[in-house]
PDB file of C-alpha atoms and ligand atoms in Angstrom:
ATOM      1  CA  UNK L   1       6.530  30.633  41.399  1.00  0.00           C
ATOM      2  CA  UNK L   2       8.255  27.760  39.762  1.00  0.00           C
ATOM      3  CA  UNK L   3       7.756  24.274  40.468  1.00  0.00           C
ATOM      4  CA  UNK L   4      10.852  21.419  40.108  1.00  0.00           C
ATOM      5  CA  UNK L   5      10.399  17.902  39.926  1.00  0.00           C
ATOM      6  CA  UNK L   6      12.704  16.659  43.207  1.00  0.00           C
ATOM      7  CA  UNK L   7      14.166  13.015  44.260  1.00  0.00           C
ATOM      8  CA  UNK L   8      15.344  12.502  47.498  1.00  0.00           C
ATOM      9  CA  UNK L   9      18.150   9.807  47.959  1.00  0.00           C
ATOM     10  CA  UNK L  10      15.624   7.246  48.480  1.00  0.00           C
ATOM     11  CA  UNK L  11      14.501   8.015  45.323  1.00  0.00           C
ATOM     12  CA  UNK L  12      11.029   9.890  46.382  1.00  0.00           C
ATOM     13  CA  UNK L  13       9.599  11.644  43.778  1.00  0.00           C
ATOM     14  CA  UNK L  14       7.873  14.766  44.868  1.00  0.00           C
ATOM     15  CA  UNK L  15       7.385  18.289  43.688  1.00  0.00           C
ATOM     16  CA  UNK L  16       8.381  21.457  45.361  1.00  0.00           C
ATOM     17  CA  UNK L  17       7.269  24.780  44.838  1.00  0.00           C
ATOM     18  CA  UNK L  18       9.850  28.008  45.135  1.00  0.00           C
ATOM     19  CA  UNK L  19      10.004  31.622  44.357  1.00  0.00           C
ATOM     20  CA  UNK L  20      12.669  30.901  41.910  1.00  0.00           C
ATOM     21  CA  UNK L  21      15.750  28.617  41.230  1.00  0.00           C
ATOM     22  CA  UNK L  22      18.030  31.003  43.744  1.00  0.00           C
ATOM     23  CA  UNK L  23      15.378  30.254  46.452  1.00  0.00           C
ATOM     24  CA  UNK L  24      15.282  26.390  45.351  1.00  0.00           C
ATOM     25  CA  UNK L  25      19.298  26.730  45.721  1.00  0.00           C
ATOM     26  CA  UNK L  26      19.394  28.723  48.646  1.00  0.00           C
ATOM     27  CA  UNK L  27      16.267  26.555  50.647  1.00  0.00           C
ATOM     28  CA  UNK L  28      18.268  23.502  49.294  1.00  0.00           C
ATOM     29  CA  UNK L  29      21.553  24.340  50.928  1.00  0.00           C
ATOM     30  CA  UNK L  30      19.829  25.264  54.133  1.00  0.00           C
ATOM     31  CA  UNK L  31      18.207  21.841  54.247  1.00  0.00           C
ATOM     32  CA  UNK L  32      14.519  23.283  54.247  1.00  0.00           C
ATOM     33  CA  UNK L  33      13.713  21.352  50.915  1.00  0.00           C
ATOM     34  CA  UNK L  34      13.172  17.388  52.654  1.00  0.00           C
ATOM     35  CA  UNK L  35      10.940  14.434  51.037  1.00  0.00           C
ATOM     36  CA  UNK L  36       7.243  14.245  52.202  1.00  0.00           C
ATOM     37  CA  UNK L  37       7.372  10.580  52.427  1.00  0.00           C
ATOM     38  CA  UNK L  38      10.462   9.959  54.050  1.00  0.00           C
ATOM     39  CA  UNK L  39      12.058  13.362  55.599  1.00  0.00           C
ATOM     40  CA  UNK L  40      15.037  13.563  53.848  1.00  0.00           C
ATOM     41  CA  UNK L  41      17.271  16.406  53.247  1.00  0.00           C
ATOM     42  CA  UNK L  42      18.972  15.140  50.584  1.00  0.00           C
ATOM     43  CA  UNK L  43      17.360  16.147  47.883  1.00  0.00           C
ATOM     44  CA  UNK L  44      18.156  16.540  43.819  1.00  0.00           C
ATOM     45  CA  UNK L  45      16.161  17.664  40.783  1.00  0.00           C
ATOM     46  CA  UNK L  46      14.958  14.843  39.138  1.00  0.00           C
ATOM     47  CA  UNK L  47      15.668  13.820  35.673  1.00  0.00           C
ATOM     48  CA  UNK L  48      12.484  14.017  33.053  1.00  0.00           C
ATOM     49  CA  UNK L  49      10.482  11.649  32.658  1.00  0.00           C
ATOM     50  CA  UNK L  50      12.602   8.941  30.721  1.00  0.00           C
ATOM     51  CA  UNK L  51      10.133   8.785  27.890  1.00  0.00           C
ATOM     52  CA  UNK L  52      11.235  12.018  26.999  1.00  0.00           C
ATOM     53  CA  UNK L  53      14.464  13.034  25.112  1.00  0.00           C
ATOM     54  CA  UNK L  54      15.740  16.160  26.010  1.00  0.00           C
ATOM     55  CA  UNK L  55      18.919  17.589  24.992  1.00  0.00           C
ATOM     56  CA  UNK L  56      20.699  19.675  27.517  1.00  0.00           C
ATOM     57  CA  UNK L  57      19.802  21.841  30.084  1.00  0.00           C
ATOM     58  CA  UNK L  58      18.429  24.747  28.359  1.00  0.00           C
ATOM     59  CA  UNK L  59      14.682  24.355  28.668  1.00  0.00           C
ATOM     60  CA  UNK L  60      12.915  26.161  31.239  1.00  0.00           C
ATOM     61  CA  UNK L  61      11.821  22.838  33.640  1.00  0.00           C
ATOM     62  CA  UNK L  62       8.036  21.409  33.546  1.00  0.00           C
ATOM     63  CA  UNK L  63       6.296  19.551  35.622  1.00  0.00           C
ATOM     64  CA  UNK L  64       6.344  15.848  34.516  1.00  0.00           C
ATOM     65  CA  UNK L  65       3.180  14.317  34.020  1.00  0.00           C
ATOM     66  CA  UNK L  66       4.320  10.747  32.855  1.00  0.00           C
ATOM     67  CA  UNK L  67       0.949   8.972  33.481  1.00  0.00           C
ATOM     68  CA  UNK L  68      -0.724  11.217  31.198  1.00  0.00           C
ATOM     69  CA  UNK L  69       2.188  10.714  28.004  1.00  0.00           C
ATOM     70  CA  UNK L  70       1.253   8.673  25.424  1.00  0.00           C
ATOM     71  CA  UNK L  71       3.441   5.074  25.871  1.00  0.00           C
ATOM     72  CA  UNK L  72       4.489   3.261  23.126  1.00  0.00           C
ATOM     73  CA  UNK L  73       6.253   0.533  25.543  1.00  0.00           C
ATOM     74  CA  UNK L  74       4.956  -3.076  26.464  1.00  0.00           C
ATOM     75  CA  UNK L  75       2.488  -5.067  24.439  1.00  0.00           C
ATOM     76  CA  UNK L  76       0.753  -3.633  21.323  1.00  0.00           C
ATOM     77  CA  UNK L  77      -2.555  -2.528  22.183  1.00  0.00           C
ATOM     78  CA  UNK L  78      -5.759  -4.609  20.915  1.00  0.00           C
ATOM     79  CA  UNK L  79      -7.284  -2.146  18.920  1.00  0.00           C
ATOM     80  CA  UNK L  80      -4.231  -1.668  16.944  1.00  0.00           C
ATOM     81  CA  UNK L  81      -3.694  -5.127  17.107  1.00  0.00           C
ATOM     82  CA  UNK L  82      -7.038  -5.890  16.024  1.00  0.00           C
ATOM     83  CA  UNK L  83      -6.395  -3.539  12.896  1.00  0.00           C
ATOM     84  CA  UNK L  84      -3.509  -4.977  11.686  1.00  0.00           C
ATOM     85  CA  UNK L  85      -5.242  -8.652  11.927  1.00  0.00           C
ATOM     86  CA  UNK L  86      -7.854  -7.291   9.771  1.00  0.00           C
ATOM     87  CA  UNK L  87      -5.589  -6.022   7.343  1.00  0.00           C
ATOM     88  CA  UNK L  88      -3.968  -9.417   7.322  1.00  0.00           C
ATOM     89  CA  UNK L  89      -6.650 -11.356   6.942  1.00  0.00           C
ATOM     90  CA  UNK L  90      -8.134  -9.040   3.881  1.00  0.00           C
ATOM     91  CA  UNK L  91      -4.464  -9.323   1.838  1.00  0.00           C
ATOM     92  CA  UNK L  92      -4.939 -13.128   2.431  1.00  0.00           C
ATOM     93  CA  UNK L  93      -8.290 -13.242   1.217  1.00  0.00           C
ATOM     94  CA  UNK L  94      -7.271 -10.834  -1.646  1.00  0.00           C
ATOM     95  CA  UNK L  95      -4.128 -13.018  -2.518  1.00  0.00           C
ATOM     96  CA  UNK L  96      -6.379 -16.443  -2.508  1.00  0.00           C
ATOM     97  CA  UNK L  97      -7.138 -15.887  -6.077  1.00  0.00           C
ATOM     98  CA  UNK L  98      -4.333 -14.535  -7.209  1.00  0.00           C
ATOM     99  CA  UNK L  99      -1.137 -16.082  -8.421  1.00  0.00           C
ATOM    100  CA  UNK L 100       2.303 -15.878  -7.347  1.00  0.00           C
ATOM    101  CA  UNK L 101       4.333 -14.832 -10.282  1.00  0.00           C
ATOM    102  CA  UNK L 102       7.426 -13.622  -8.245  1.00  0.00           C
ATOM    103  CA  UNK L 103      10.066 -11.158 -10.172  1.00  0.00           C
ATOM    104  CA  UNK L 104       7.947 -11.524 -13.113  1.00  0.00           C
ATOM    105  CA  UNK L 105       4.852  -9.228 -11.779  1.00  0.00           C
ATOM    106  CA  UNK L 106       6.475  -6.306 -13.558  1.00  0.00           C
ATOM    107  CA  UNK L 107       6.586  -7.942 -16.971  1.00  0.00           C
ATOM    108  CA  UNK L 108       2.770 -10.375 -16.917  1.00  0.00           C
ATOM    109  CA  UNK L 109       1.094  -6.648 -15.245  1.00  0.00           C
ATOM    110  CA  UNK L 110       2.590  -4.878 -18.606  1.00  0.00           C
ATOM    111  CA  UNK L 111       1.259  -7.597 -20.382  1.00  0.00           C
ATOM    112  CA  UNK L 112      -2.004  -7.953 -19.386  1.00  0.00           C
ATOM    113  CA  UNK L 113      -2.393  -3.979 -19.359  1.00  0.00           C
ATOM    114  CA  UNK L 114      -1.312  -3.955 -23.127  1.00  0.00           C
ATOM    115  CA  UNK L 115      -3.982  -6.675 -24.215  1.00  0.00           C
ATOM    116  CA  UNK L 116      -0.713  -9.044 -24.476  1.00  0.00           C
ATOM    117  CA  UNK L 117      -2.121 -12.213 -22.746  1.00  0.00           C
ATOM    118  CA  UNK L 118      -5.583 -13.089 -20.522  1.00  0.00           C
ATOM    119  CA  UNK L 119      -6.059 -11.422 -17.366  1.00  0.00           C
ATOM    120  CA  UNK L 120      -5.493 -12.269 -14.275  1.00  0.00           C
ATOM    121  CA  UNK L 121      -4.794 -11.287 -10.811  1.00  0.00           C
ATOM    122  CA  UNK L 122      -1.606 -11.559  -9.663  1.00  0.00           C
ATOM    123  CA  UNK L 123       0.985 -10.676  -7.272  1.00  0.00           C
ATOM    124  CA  UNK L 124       4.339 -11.007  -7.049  1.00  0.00           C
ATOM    125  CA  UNK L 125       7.809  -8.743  -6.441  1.00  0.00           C
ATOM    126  CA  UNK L 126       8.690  -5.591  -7.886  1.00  0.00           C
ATOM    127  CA  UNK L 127      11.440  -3.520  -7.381  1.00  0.00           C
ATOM    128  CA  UNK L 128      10.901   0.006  -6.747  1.00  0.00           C
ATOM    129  CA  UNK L 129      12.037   1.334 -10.517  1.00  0.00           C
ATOM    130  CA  UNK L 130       9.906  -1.328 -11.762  1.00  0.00           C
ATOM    131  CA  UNK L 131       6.744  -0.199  -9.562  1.00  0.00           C
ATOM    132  CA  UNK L 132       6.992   3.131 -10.573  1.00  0.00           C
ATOM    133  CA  UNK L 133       7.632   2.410 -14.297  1.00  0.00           C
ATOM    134  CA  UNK L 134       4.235   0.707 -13.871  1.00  0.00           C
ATOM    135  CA  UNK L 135       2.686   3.764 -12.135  1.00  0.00           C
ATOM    136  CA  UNK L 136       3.826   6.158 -14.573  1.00  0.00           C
ATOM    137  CA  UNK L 137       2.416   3.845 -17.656  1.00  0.00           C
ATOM    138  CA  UNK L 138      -0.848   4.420 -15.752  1.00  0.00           C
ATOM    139  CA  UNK L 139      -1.048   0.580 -15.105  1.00  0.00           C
ATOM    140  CA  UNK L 140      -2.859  -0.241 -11.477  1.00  0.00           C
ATOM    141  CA  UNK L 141      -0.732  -1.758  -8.960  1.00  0.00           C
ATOM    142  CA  UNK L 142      -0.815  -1.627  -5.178  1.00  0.00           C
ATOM    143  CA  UNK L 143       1.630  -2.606  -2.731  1.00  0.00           C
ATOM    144  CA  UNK L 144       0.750  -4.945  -0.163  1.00  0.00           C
ATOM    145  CA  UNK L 145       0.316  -4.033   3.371  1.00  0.00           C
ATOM    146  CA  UNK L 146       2.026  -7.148   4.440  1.00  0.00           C
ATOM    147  CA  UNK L 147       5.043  -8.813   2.779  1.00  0.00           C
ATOM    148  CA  UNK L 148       4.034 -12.011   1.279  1.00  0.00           C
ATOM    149  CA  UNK L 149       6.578 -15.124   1.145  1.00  0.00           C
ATOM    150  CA  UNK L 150       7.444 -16.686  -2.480  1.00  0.00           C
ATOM    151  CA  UNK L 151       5.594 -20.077  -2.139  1.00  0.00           C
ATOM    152  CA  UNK L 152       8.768 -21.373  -3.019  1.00  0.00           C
ATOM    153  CA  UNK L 153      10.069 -20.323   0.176  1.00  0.00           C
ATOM    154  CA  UNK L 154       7.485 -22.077   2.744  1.00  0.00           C
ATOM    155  CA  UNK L 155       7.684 -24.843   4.356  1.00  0.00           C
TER     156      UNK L 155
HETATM  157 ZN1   ZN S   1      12.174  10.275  50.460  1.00  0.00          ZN
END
C-alpha cells in the first residue's frame, strides 16, 4: 500500500490510500479518487508541507504530518524568550561595574594581565585577531552574549 497526500480543486486536503502509484494513476483517470469533504473528482497530489524543503521529485512520498513539525514561525516562544531576558539582564548586571574602554580592551586586558596597571573589570571591543591574541597569551576574556553600545553612542 502507499498512501499520497491529495488536494482537490477546492483545495481539500485528504489522504488516499492505493496499491501503488499505477493504481493512484489509473483510479485517478477513472475519476474513482474524489474529496471526502466536498466530492470532487478533481483531484492532485499535494505539495509537502511548506515547512519543508524538498528538492525534486525523487523521494519516495510521506505522509505529511505538519501539526506535529517543529515551527519556528510567529512569535518567539516564552521560555526561550524568558532565557534570553535572563541572559540580558545578567550581562547588564555584569557590565554595571565594569568600564567601557571601547577599542582599547585589547591593550588595558594585556595590561592588567602583565601587572602593567591596577585591575579592573572592563569591557569594551575587540576584533577577532585581537581576541584570539588574548586567548592564546592565556589572558581571560569572554565575549558577550549580547552586543553592548559604546556609551558614546546612546542617547
Ligand atoms: Zn474537496
Amino acid at each position: 500500500m502507499i498512501v499520497f497526500d491529495l488536494t482537490c480543486d477546492s483545495g481539500h486536503r485528504f489522504e488516499g490510500w492505493f496499491g501503488s502509484s499505477d493504481d493512484y494513476a489509473g483510479q485517478r483517470a477513472r475519476g474513482l479518487v474524489s474529496c471526502p469533504q466536498c466530492g470532487s473528482a478533481t483531484v492532485e497530489k499535494a505539495p509537502m508541507a511548506p515547512a519543508v524543503p524538498r528538492k525534486g521529485n525523487s523521494q519516495p512520498a510521506v505522509p505529511a504530518h505538519p501539526a506535529k513539525q517543529p515551527m519556528a514561525r510567529g512569535p518567539m516562544p516564552p521560555e526561550v524568550a524568558e532565557a534570553l531576558g535572563k541572559l540580558a539582564e545578567a550581562q547588564a548586571k555584569a557590565l554595571k561595574d565594569s568600564r567601557w574602554v571601547g577599542d582599547t580592551f585589547a591593550e588595558q586586558t594585556r595590561a592588567m594581565h602583565y601587572g602593567e596597571r591596577d585591575p579592573e573589570t572592563i569591557h569594551g571591543q575587540a576584533s577577532l585577531e585581537e581576541a584570539q591574541a588574548l586567548f592564546e597569551e592565556g589572558i581571560p576574556v569572554a565575549p558577550l552574549p549580547f552586543p553592548v553600545a559604546p556609551p558614546d553612542e546612546l542617547n
